[in-house]
XYZ file of C-alpha atoms in Angstrom:
719
model
C 49.861 -12.631 -11.490
C 53.268 -12.771 -9.933
C 52.897 -13.789 -6.318
C 55.292 -13.223 -3.494
C 56.771 -16.160 -1.662
C 55.078 -16.906 1.652
C 56.389 -14.625 4.331
C 57.436 -11.833 1.935
C 55.105 -8.915 1.197
C 51.483 -9.660 0.406
C 50.737 -13.392 0.826
C 49.456 -15.250 -2.235
C 45.693 -15.774 -2.356
C 43.931 -19.119 -2.611
C 40.181 -19.391 -3.301
C 38.596 -22.805 -2.684
C 35.344 -24.053 -4.224
C 34.128 -27.253 -2.555
C 30.567 -28.072 -1.502
C 31.919 -30.019 1.500
C 32.509 -27.287 4.086
C 34.820 -29.438 6.199
C 37.047 -30.213 3.198
C 37.183 -26.541 2.245
C 38.109 -25.547 5.793
C 40.840 -28.199 5.883
C 42.372 -26.951 2.634
C 42.216 -23.369 3.929
C 43.969 -24.295 7.204
C 46.747 -26.128 5.343
C 47.178 -23.145 3.015
C 47.167 -20.630 5.879
C 49.821 -22.629 7.697
C 51.924 -22.597 4.494
C 51.772 -18.784 4.321
C 48.796 -18.304 1.979
C 45.703 -16.180 2.463
C 42.841 -18.602 1.862
C 39.063 -18.367 1.536
C 36.605 -21.136 0.807
C 33.125 -21.196 -0.725
C 30.593 -24.013 -0.937
C 28.426 -22.572 -3.725
C 29.283 -21.746 -7.322
C 26.623 -18.994 -7.259
C 28.957 -16.560 -5.466
C 32.224 -18.047 -6.703
C 32.640 -16.047 -9.912
C 31.836 -12.745 -8.187
C 34.503 -13.528 -5.594
C 37.029 -14.379 -8.331
C 36.392 -10.999 -9.983
C 36.397 -9.005 -6.732
C 39.237 -10.690 -4.801
C 41.440 -11.734 -7.778
C 42.994 -14.852 -6.214
C 46.312 -16.203 -7.437
C 45.263 -19.853 -7.169
C 41.898 -21.612 -7.414
C 41.216 -25.034 -5.880
C 38.082 -26.506 -7.481
C 36.246 -29.718 -6.661
C 34.862 -31.469 -9.746
C 31.701 -32.879 -8.162
C 29.236 -30.257 -6.876
C 25.428 -30.141 -6.890
C 24.835 -26.741 -8.546
C 27.495 -26.632 -11.245
C 30.107 -29.324 -11.837
C 33.786 -28.478 -11.951
C 34.070 -28.876 -15.727
C 31.380 -26.227 -16.254
C 33.113 -23.972 -13.729
C 36.389 -24.294 -15.632
C 34.701 -23.522 -18.953
C 33.205 -20.353 -17.452
C 36.588 -19.344 -16.006
C 38.127 -19.729 -19.446
C 35.344 -17.648 -21.013
C 36.041 -14.887 -18.487
C 39.774 -15.003 -19.247
C 40.826 -16.085 -15.765
C 44.576 -15.761 -15.122
C 44.529 -17.651 -11.821
C 46.353 -20.933 -11.513
C 44.204 -23.976 -11.039
C 44.303 -27.004 -8.735
C 41.639 -29.652 -9.405
C 40.423 -31.970 -6.635
C 38.036 -34.907 -6.803
C 37.240 -38.301 -5.364
C 36.083 -39.555 -8.747
C 39.184 -41.536 -9.677
C 42.417 -40.904 -11.567
C 40.949 -41.216 -15.070
C 38.375 -38.499 -14.356
C 41.020 -36.257 -12.795
C 43.383 -36.712 -15.752
C 40.581 -35.987 -18.216
C 39.574 -32.866 -16.287
C 43.184 -31.684 -16.305
C 43.366 -32.096 -20.065
C 40.051 -30.266 -20.423
C 41.401 -27.346 -18.389
C 44.497 -27.126 -20.592
C 42.372 -27.299 -23.746
C 40.462 -24.269 -22.430
C 43.757 -22.415 -21.997
C 43.673 -22.409 -18.200
C 46.911 -22.385 -16.228
C 46.652 -25.711 -14.416
C 49.104 -26.552 -11.645
C 47.994 -30.140 -11.133
C 45.323 -32.511 -9.920
C 45.011 -34.174 -6.517
C 42.744 -37.066 -5.592
C 40.640 -37.154 -2.442
C 41.444 -38.023 0.262
C 44.716 -36.111 -0.040
C 47.554 -35.495 2.376
C 48.622 -32.113 3.719
C 52.078 -32.723 2.244
C 50.665 -33.373 -1.235
C 48.541 -30.217 -1.147
C 51.417 -28.052 0.100
C 53.621 -29.369 -2.714
C 51.025 -28.299 -5.291
C 50.613 -24.863 -3.705
C 54.352 -24.219 -3.732
C 54.606 -25.604 -7.253
C 52.096 -22.938 -8.284
C 54.400 -20.248 -6.921
C 57.484 -21.687 -8.609
C 55.939 -22.058 -12.061
C 57.192 -19.611 -14.646
C 54.556 -17.341 -16.095
C 53.464 -13.908 -17.203
C 52.398 -12.594 -13.821
C 52.138 -9.159 -12.173
C 53.197 -8.130 -8.696
C 50.671 -8.689 -5.942
C 49.805 -5.247 -4.597
C 47.446 -4.649 -1.659
C 43.998 -3.802 -2.944
C 45.017 -3.574 -6.622
C 45.752 -6.273 -9.217
C 45.949 -5.392 -12.874
C 47.056 -7.378 -15.882
C 49.704 -5.975 -18.233
C 48.670 -4.999 -21.719
C 49.056 -7.699 -24.338
C 51.827 -7.620 -26.942
C 50.682 -6.185 -30.259
C 51.627 -6.810 -33.874
C 53.562 -3.534 -33.781
C 55.525 -4.827 -30.773
C 56.364 -8.012 -32.659
C 57.420 -6.163 -35.813
C 59.695 -3.960 -33.746
C 61.111 -7.022 -31.954
C 61.983 -8.607 -35.303
C 63.578 -5.392 -36.529
C 65.631 -4.947 -33.351
C 66.496 -8.634 -32.971
C 64.802 -8.959 -29.574
C 63.742 -12.564 -30.154
C 66.602 -14.785 -29.060
C 67.101 -18.517 -28.714
C 67.654 -20.892 -25.829
C 68.838 -24.447 -26.398
C 67.524 -27.491 -24.530
C 69.701 -30.645 -24.681
C 68.458 -34.027 -25.891
C 70.136 -37.219 -24.668
C 69.887 -40.940 -25.261
C 67.749 -42.582 -22.596
C 70.002 -45.634 -22.344
C 73.407 -43.996 -22.059
C 72.879 -40.306 -21.326
C 74.996 -39.351 -24.351
C 74.229 -35.909 -25.774
C 72.737 -36.179 -29.267
C 71.383 -32.699 -29.930
C 69.521 -29.578 -28.856
C 66.126 -28.055 -29.492
C 66.155 -24.336 -30.327
C 63.425 -22.492 -28.397
C 62.458 -18.898 -29.201
C 62.390 -16.373 -26.327
C 61.078 -12.781 -26.430
C 62.071 -10.399 -23.650
C 60.157 -7.159 -24.232
C 61.707 -4.061 -22.595
C 58.396 -3.011 -20.983
C 56.175 -6.101 -21.074
C 58.835 -8.511 -19.872
C 59.005 -12.146 -20.976
C 56.358 -12.935 -23.593
C 55.852 -16.702 -23.942
C 55.927 -18.466 -27.340
C 52.293 -19.535 -27.032
C 51.484 -15.806 -27.203
C 53.843 -14.453 -29.856
C 53.820 -17.461 -32.234
C 50.022 -17.266 -32.843
C 50.434 -13.480 -33.116
C 53.087 -13.940 -35.816
C 50.916 -16.466 -37.650
C 47.871 -14.187 -37.607
C 49.881 -11.152 -38.752
C 51.690 -12.952 -41.573
C 55.061 -12.592 -39.818
C 55.710 -16.265 -39.087
C 58.023 -16.902 -42.060
C 60.083 -13.823 -41.250
C 60.333 -14.975 -37.629
C 61.252 -18.531 -38.677
C 64.009 -17.371 -41.008
C 65.433 -14.997 -38.398
C 65.673 -17.607 -35.637
C 66.968 -20.209 -38.128
C 69.924 -17.944 -38.964
C 70.644 -17.551 -35.260
C 70.414 -21.274 -34.629
C 72.602 -22.306 -37.564
C 75.257 -19.709 -36.735
C 75.351 -21.090 -33.189
C 75.510 -24.703 -34.385
C 78.322 -23.923 -36.823
C 80.385 -22.353 -34.048
C 79.632 -25.189 -31.613
C 80.710 -27.760 -34.227
C 83.818 -25.907 -35.371
C 87.299 -27.438 -35.257
C 88.346 -24.749 -32.791
C 85.550 -25.638 -30.345
C 86.164 -29.369 -30.714
C 89.887 -28.936 -29.983
C 89.129 -26.760 -26.973
C 86.577 -29.181 -25.523
C 88.262 -32.386 -26.701
C 85.010 -33.993 -27.859
C 84.318 -34.754 -31.516
C 80.724 -35.671 -30.624
C 79.892 -31.958 -31.010
C 80.483 -32.281 -34.753
C 77.602 -34.728 -35.074
C 74.942 -33.301 -32.758
C 71.541 -32.477 -34.213
C 69.511 -29.297 -33.914
C 65.705 -29.308 -33.729
C 63.683 -26.293 -34.836
C 59.929 -25.761 -34.794
C 58.035 -25.069 -38.011
C 54.568 -23.546 -38.210
C 51.831 -25.180 -40.248
C 51.376 -21.798 -41.942
C 54.851 -22.180 -43.457
C 54.342 -25.562 -45.118
C 53.164 -23.998 -48.371
C 56.135 -21.622 -48.628
C 58.785 -23.526 -50.591
C 60.987 -20.415 -50.730
C 61.370 -20.497 -46.949
C 62.667 -24.059 -46.984
C 64.943 -23.312 -49.934
C 66.376 -20.466 -47.855
C 66.897 -22.793 -44.862
C 68.713 -25.291 -47.094
C 70.889 -22.498 -48.480
C 71.746 -21.305 -44.955
C 72.818 -24.847 -44.032
C 75.088 -25.155 -47.065
C 76.672 -21.744 -46.473
C 77.646 -22.839 -42.953
C 78.809 -26.326 -43.894
C 75.998 -28.008 -41.950
C 74.501 -31.131 -43.503
C 70.675 -31.153 -43.557
C 70.788 -34.568 -41.865
C 71.717 -32.776 -38.629
C 68.618 -30.567 -38.722
C 65.307 -31.796 -37.308
C 62.244 -29.795 -38.335
C 59.410 -30.219 -35.834
C 55.709 -29.901 -36.597
C 52.885 -30.439 -34.156
C 50.602 -33.376 -34.822
C 47.602 -31.121 -35.442
C 49.418 -28.784 -37.841
C 50.854 -31.672 -39.860
C 47.347 -33.002 -40.458
C 45.607 -29.727 -41.353
C 46.359 -30.021 -45.068
C 47.558 -33.552 -45.637
C 48.258 -33.080 -49.362
C 50.403 -29.970 -48.904
C 52.102 -31.582 -45.922
C 52.891 -34.709 -47.931
C 54.441 -32.758 -50.824
C 56.484 -30.391 -48.659
C 57.647 -32.953 -46.115
C 58.628 -35.445 -48.806
C 60.726 -32.760 -50.516
C 62.407 -31.876 -47.212
C 63.239 -35.521 -46.523
C 64.710 -35.870 -50.019
C 66.930 -32.885 -49.230
C 68.168 -34.710 -46.137
C 66.285 -32.938 -43.323
C 64.949 -34.998 -40.428
C 61.270 -34.505 -39.582
C 59.635 -34.803 -36.183
C 55.959 -34.935 -35.277
C 55.751 -32.944 -32.042
C 53.296 -33.270 -29.140
C 52.182 -36.654 -30.436
C 49.158 -38.011 -28.627
C 47.448 -34.637 -28.200
C 45.867 -34.408 -31.658
C 43.382 -36.514 -33.526
C 45.295 -37.706 -36.564
C 44.414 -40.963 -38.199
C 47.005 -43.704 -38.272
C 46.715 -43.832 -42.065
C 47.704 -40.171 -42.370
C 50.596 -40.602 -39.965
C 52.027 -43.531 -41.905
C 51.728 -41.581 -45.178
C 53.875 -38.689 -43.976
C 57.681 -39.193 -44.017
C 58.517 -38.443 -40.388
C 61.745 -39.709 -38.842
C 60.845 -38.992 -35.199
C 57.846 -38.988 -32.877
C 57.900 -36.772 -29.775
C 55.750 -37.837 -26.840
C 53.954 -34.789 -25.470
C 55.220 -33.551 -22.117
C 51.757 -33.575 -20.526
C 51.954 -37.381 -20.525
C 55.639 -37.572 -19.603
C 55.350 -35.172 -16.659
C 52.523 -37.215 -15.132
C 54.002 -40.650 -15.880
C 54.971 -41.367 -12.271
C 51.419 -41.086 -10.923
C 49.131 -41.726 -13.903
C 48.645 -45.179 -15.390
C 46.819 -43.554 -18.309
C 49.856 -41.397 -19.101
C 52.139 -44.426 -18.911
C 49.838 -46.301 -21.273
C 49.982 -43.454 -23.807
C 53.788 -43.253 -23.597
C 54.102 -47.019 -23.977
C 51.832 -47.001 -27.029
C 53.668 -44.131 -28.722
C 57.081 -45.751 -28.156
C 55.838 -49.059 -29.534
C 54.302 -47.261 -32.514
C 57.581 -45.480 -33.215
C 59.508 -48.734 -33.030
C 57.095 -50.500 -35.372
C 57.427 -47.646 -37.912
C 61.243 -47.473 -37.489
C 61.034 -43.938 -36.071
C 63.055 -42.440 -33.247
C 60.978 -41.645 -30.176
C 61.710 -38.608 -28.007
C 60.063 -37.866 -24.675
C 59.947 -34.210 -23.645
C 59.215 -32.935 -20.158
C 61.430 -35.437 -18.274
C 61.783 -33.976 -14.783
C 62.832 -36.883 -12.551
C 65.020 -39.992 -12.644
C 62.068 -42.340 -12.146
C 60.518 -41.127 -15.403
C 63.817 -41.435 -17.284
C 64.265 -44.987 -15.969
C 60.748 -45.849 -17.127
C 61.475 -44.465 -20.606
C 64.692 -46.477 -20.761
C 62.767 -49.589 -19.752
C 60.394 -48.972 -22.674
C 63.422 -48.484 -24.974
C 62.445 -44.901 -25.759
C 65.336 -43.441 -27.749
C 65.764 -39.834 -26.599
C 64.745 -37.577 -23.719
C 64.745 -33.885 -22.910
C 63.528 -31.977 -19.890
C 64.562 -30.224 -16.698
C 66.169 -33.397 -15.272
C 68.768 -33.086 -18.018
C 68.820 -29.299 -18.300
C 66.601 -26.273 -18.553
C 66.787 -24.401 -21.884
C 70.199 -22.722 -21.911
C 71.327 -19.362 -23.277
C 73.902 -19.957 -26.029
C 76.780 -18.656 -23.914
C 76.099 -21.278 -21.200
C 75.949 -24.379 -23.401
C 79.666 -25.239 -23.507
C 80.125 -24.871 -19.755
C 77.103 -27.095 -19.177
C 78.460 -29.676 -21.633
C 81.982 -29.851 -20.215
C 80.749 -30.025 -16.609
C 78.281 -32.768 -17.436
C 80.816 -34.789 -19.448
C 83.292 -34.627 -16.565
C 80.648 -35.983 -14.195
C 79.648 -38.725 -16.640
C 83.287 -39.767 -17.108
C 83.779 -40.142 -13.353
C 80.688 -42.373 -13.179
C 81.986 -44.378 -16.128
C 85.398 -44.885 -14.501
C 83.698 -46.120 -11.323
C 81.789 -48.631 -13.453
C 85.031 -49.841 -15.074
C 86.632 -50.302 -11.658
C 83.528 -52.092 -10.424
C 84.027 -54.842 -13.008
C 87.202 -55.979 -11.183
C 88.740 -56.953 -14.533
C 91.591 -54.463 -14.924
C 95.033 -56.127 -14.787
C 93.546 -59.616 -14.451
C 94.831 -62.673 -16.375
C 93.399 -63.747 -19.716
C 90.128 -65.672 -19.544
C 88.852 -68.251 -22.009
C 85.353 -66.740 -21.952
C 86.660 -63.535 -23.564
C 89.426 -65.081 -25.678
C 86.963 -67.337 -27.490
C 85.053 -64.248 -28.636
C 88.087 -62.398 -30.007
C 89.165 -65.593 -31.808
C 85.667 -65.877 -33.251
C 85.768 -62.221 -34.373
C 89.049 -62.768 -36.230
C 87.666 -65.872 -37.904
C 84.298 -64.434 -38.930
C 85.666 -61.145 -40.272
C 88.989 -62.427 -41.589
C 90.963 -59.690 -39.834
C 94.427 -60.020 -38.348
C 93.551 -58.507 -34.982
C 90.590 -58.365 -32.614
C 90.534 -57.196 -29.032
C 88.313 -56.389 -26.083
C 89.453 -53.181 -24.413
C 88.538 -51.373 -21.211
C 89.106 -47.612 -21.188
C 90.724 -46.569 -17.915
C 91.570 -43.039 -16.777
C 94.957 -42.851 -18.512
C 95.144 -46.005 -20.602
C 93.366 -48.449 -22.845
C 93.806 -51.924 -21.344
C 93.188 -55.139 -23.310
C 91.276 -57.861 -21.528
C 91.582 -60.101 -24.583
C 93.514 -59.736 -27.813
C 94.312 -61.794 -30.887
C 97.140 -60.719 -33.173
C 98.244 -57.918 -30.846
C 101.334 -58.193 -28.679
C 100.284 -55.470 -26.227
C 98.474 -55.298 -22.913
C 97.713 -51.566 -22.948
C 98.227 -48.272 -24.783
C 98.068 -44.648 -23.612
C 94.493 -43.407 -23.609
C 95.221 -40.313 -25.695
C 96.231 -42.406 -28.742
C 93.492 -45.032 -28.366
C 91.013 -45.351 -31.227
C 88.479 -46.610 -28.706
C 88.442 -43.265 -26.935
C 86.819 -41.830 -30.061
C 84.427 -44.776 -30.276
C 83.137 -44.139 -26.750
C 82.391 -40.466 -27.402
C 79.295 -41.585 -29.280
C 76.925 -44.509 -28.917
C 77.214 -45.871 -32.439
C 79.668 -48.314 -33.933
C 82.691 -46.541 -35.448
C 83.904 -48.056 -38.733
C 86.911 -46.624 -40.580
C 87.466 -48.484 -43.889
C 90.765 -46.660 -44.482
C 92.450 -44.736 -41.671
C 94.599 -42.830 -44.183
C 91.450 -41.039 -45.317
C 90.043 -40.304 -41.848
C 90.417 -36.651 -40.746
C 91.235 -37.457 -37.089
C 92.844 -40.900 -37.140
C 95.211 -40.627 -40.098
C 97.926 -39.041 -37.942
C 97.590 -41.450 -34.992
C 100.832 -43.217 -33.949
C 99.309 -46.653 -34.619
C 98.502 -45.574 -38.182
C 101.764 -43.906 -39.213
C 103.796 -46.443 -37.196
C 103.487 -50.030 -35.945
C 101.100 -51.828 -36.146
C 100.238 -49.637 -39.220
C 96.469 -49.818 -38.849
C 94.530 -49.223 -42.069
C 91.130 -50.639 -41.072
C 89.310 -50.192 -37.769
C 85.820 -51.056 -36.532
C 84.827 -50.679 -32.898
C 81.561 -51.112 -31.087
C 81.038 -49.682 -27.553
C 80.480 -52.205 -24.772
C 77.656 -51.325 -22.400
C 76.872 -52.437 -18.894
C 73.237 -53.015 -18.055
C 73.263 -49.665 -16.243
C 74.028 -47.978 -19.588
C 77.670 -47.108 -18.844
C 80.137 -47.547 -21.721
C 83.214 -49.305 -20.340
C 85.158 -50.326 -23.419
C 84.972 -51.691 -26.949
C 85.076 -54.793 -29.101
C 87.389 -53.878 -31.970
C 88.550 -55.243 -35.318
C 91.866 -54.078 -36.791
C 93.700 -54.927 -40.007
C 96.780 -53.583 -41.847
C 94.808 -53.458 -45.110
C 91.824 -51.212 -45.996
C 88.501 -53.055 -45.942
C 84.867 -52.418 -46.734
C 82.420 -52.677 -43.846
C 78.727 -52.968 -44.709
C 75.435 -53.190 -42.842
C 75.622 -56.972 -42.449
C 79.094 -56.606 -40.953
C 77.752 -54.025 -38.499
C 74.952 -56.372 -37.410
C 77.428 -59.217 -36.930
C 79.806 -57.091 -34.858
C 76.840 -55.910 -32.797
C 75.899 -59.536 -32.082
C 79.437 -60.392 -30.991
C 79.579 -57.300 -28.782
C 76.322 -58.443 -27.189
C 78.024 -61.726 -26.288
C 80.886 -59.801 -24.678
C 78.378 -57.716 -22.716
C 76.759 -60.905 -21.432
C 80.154 -61.977 -20.099
C 80.767 -58.559 -18.540
C 77.469 -58.923 -16.683
C 78.799 -62.091 -15.052
C 81.582 -62.413 -12.527
C 84.484 -64.723 -13.293
C 82.594 -67.570 -11.582
C 78.979 -66.861 -12.557
C 77.742 -69.328 -15.137
C 80.635 -71.726 -14.579
C 80.653 -75.235 -13.169
C 82.439 -75.392 -9.813
C 83.878 -78.855 -10.448
C 85.285 -78.511 -13.980
C 85.665 -74.741 -14.352
C 83.800 -74.948 -17.685
C 80.465 -73.380 -18.576
C 77.596 -74.878 -16.604
C 74.564 -76.337 -18.336
C 72.480 -73.138 -18.219
C 75.229 -70.895 -19.563
C 76.259 -73.393 -22.224
C 72.677 -73.725 -23.432
C 72.129 -69.932 -23.526
C 75.369 -69.215 -25.355
C 74.868 -72.146 -27.725
C 71.453 -70.698 -28.605
C 73.070 -67.346 -29.441
C 75.739 -69.109 -31.526
C 73.034 -71.112 -33.280
C 71.177 -67.956 -34.301
C 74.408 -66.339 -35.467
C 75.310 -69.321 -37.650
C 71.774 -69.434 -38.994
C 72.017 -65.818 -40.178
C 75.497 -66.330 -41.648
C 74.636 -69.659 -43.249
C 77.362 -71.451 -41.290
C 77.252 -75.068 -40.088
C 77.989 -76.050 -36.495
C 79.492 -79.238 -35.119
C 79.900 -80.731 -31.660
C 82.048 -83.300 -29.941
C 80.756 -84.772 -26.707
C 82.317 -87.070 -24.109
C 80.073 -88.734 -21.538
C 81.171 -90.609 -18.406
C 78.377 -93.167 -18.367
C 79.963 -95.068 -15.462
C 80.255 -91.954 -13.267
C 77.378 -92.913 -10.900
C 79.056 -96.299 -10.275
C 82.461 -94.661 -9.772
C 80.965 -92.282 -7.213
C 79.397 -95.224 -5.402
C 82.423 -97.575 -5.450
C 85.343 -95.140 -5.142
C 83.738 -92.047 -3.626
C 82.604 -88.670 -4.909
C 86.122 -87.239 -4.892
C 87.211 -89.852 -7.430
C 84.223 -89.104 -9.647
C 84.902 -85.372 -9.496
C 88.567 -85.967 -10.368
C 87.536 -87.948 -13.450
C 85.261 -85.099 -14.539
C 88.091 -82.599 -14.099
C 90.507 -84.833 -16.026
C 88.030 -85.239 -18.861
C 87.353 -81.487 -18.921
C 91.105 -80.818 -19.136
C 91.541 -83.269 -22.025
C 88.537 -81.829 -23.868
C 89.818 -78.253 -23.412
C 93.291 -79.258 -24.604
C 92.082 -80.878 -27.806
C 89.352 -78.331 -28.573
C 91.301 -75.202 -27.642
C 89.791 -73.324 -30.581
C 86.224 -74.395 -29.811
C 83.730 -71.561 -29.498
C 82.061 -73.105 -26.429
C 83.109 -75.842 -24.017
C 80.983 -76.773 -21.045
C 79.494 -79.359 -18.734
C 76.364 -79.801 -20.781
C 74.942 -82.544 -18.556
C 75.949 -83.999 -15.200
C 78.161 -86.672 -16.796
C 78.881 -85.000 -20.141
C 81.464 -82.489 -21.423
C 80.614 -80.898 -24.796
C 82.499 -78.606 -27.176
C 80.791 -76.578 -29.924
C 82.592 -75.301 -33.019
C 81.020 -72.735 -35.336
C 81.735 -73.141 -39.043
C 83.038 -76.703 -38.537
C 81.926 -79.833 -40.374
C 81.681 -83.472 -39.347
C 85.160 -84.312 -40.628
C 86.778 -81.792 -38.304
C 85.011 -82.977 -35.151
C 85.722 -86.606 -36.114
C 89.445 -85.761 -36.084
C 89.034 -84.152 -32.661
C 87.168 -87.226 -31.408
C 90.009 -89.516 -32.537
C 92.613 -87.345 -30.807
C 90.491 -87.252 -27.666
C 90.124 -91.056 -27.685
C 93.919 -91.479 -27.906
C 94.413 -88.938 -25.127
C 92.017 -90.870 -22.870
C 93.909 -94.128 -23.527
C 97.223 -92.433 -22.729
C 95.727 -90.989 -19.546
C 94.508 -94.406 -18.389
C 97.870 -96.039 -19.113
C 99.538 -93.599 -16.750
C 97.057 -94.219 -13.955
C 98.072 -96.309 -10.936
C 96.609 -99.812 -10.984
C 94.464 -99.161 -7.923
C 92.922 -96.016 -9.401
C 89.630 -96.055 -11.241
C 90.004 -95.652 -14.965
C 87.503 -93.743 -17.033
C 86.133 -94.754 -20.394
C 84.039 -91.911 -21.785
C 81.579 -92.442 -24.593
C 82.684 -90.022 -27.329
C 80.299 -88.945 -30.068
C 80.056 -86.172 -32.646
C 77.247 -84.389 -34.451
C 76.941 -81.851 -37.264
C 74.207 -79.193 -37.325
C 73.757 -77.810 -40.841
C 72.440 -74.236 -41.203
C 68.761 -74.167 -40.375
C 66.045 -72.893 -38.111
C 64.933 -74.100 -34.723
C 66.188 -73.983 -31.129
C 69.654 -75.355 -30.438
C 68.606 -78.245 -28.181
C 65.914 -79.386 -30.603
C 68.355 -79.404 -33.521
C 70.972 -81.215 -31.431
C 68.565 -83.980 -30.418
C 67.549 -84.395 -34.058
C 71.237 -84.704 -35.005
C 71.823 -87.390 -32.333
C 68.799 -89.328 -33.604
C 70.116 -89.261 -37.169
C 73.335 -90.850 -35.937
C 71.347 -93.574 -34.202
């Protein structure tokens, strides 16, 4: 039933079934005002006759009625093959409404939505207009006559396959956290010359029943792989200027009927190889129910596909009845949360609970989680909060014809880059002086990885600017020759063991000329909003290996940089001394402690305490006491310039922490600090208060436990 918009031609028809006459009249008045022709009934006895005679476009049904409850009414509508769209109303609570909605969908009814009583006129009007806007296989509303088109036949489908009428549209998939494009899902579309658009839930079962599903699958696979090969080609990448296109994935749906046909999957693998597409970029999707129909066949086939490199996704998860044991047995790499839960996440606690459970399940099984049906920013934000990996839906893009994909991509990337540049500017760090809080991290990176150069860069519109650098006598480079520009195209760490063997970087000026870079590793730096503003990078003039443990370590260091980016230049710092305050020192020392624990490194501290500070404040005034603290902080910073952390750990105490240091090293620092204090006091005027800090050291060998607990234990051992 294709209905006309209100005010154009025959108005759409709404039939209301509600045993409360006043409620039915209210719904009818709201609908009439919105341009609908509405009738209401209070008895189910005459309802079905009226549906047959009047052929309404939309039905509004109350669940709770004395003669026949709404669930029974919906079952009877399904039995009669009703094509009307359905709005369910009830005062029975959200769980009952959600369950009734699922029941209607299970019966194959075209449900628009559910609305709880008492409802607002605005809410009802939104549902009515949503019913008109929904895509569907509907016929024109003609006065006095409404007929359904004939259904597509097997002969129609065979002809469509012969003539190539079934085409593909591609819906983008992005990372929830960053918005970076990671792939597309290929969706089959059939536009029949006489019957119009025939939806997949009609022609896919038809193909399965007629034994045409493998032919259909192979035909659309060829289309999809040809498109992916062109999208990933060197020519396209040069034209668009984004190498991320060479790594995007493509998801394709597989019927359960095809799982036993090994020749089909051999053909798909052959098509990939012929086009130079690695199987790792292809995601084969199966619905939860189909994957569980024949667990043994599924296990054999899916295991073979994973061994060949294909990714496997369990689609519409949460709608079937699979056992957890069966799910764990099958080698999936992705779980997709069904859109019926995602689309109702903003107003259904039950849907949110399902999404939360599926995401947690995916994380516990080391699977990617994808949410489909994302239609608003609130839902995407909720998914990001849950740490769901990927999202697709109309908020990101509708399914696109192949010829529209590149324009969509370039337009979207331009918009994302402008938002990213605003985020970089918002940091207020560009062209600012060096800061110890960043320099300590680049020094630490050089020391831990043994590289000659480490830097923290921010990627501006036309340049790469270095906020901190070790071993690099530059403040910026042009953006177009910056390695970090390539790092930010994707969300993953970029490691290049030997730049001379890298297809894109081997000709870069910094590789063929000074500083003659042979090794590079860069990890994007994220703001809490998800924007990528720069990188933490390692560079060396010699080729190097870079393993998984190295990647984890660089990720940890980048996390420390991100913590600093989240702070302003004064947040977390003591106003008197300019060093880290107690809270920041403790938090960062805890992170350093965990890092040393994983690397098996010792830690050592040197601490100077002004035990007489309360008396100085009392006898000479607070200004004198503050000056002594500042003087002590300056001396500590001077003699522990390579410390990883220096801060005002307690009110009267300045502490420096050194990773990888032993007791002998901090004892040397303590001696130098003691001499510096004596020299400072000798140069003080006789009427000025002198300070005599208590200096002590401690070593923390590699081990478990919170930082403060281990530190107190170390002090106790020293007596």
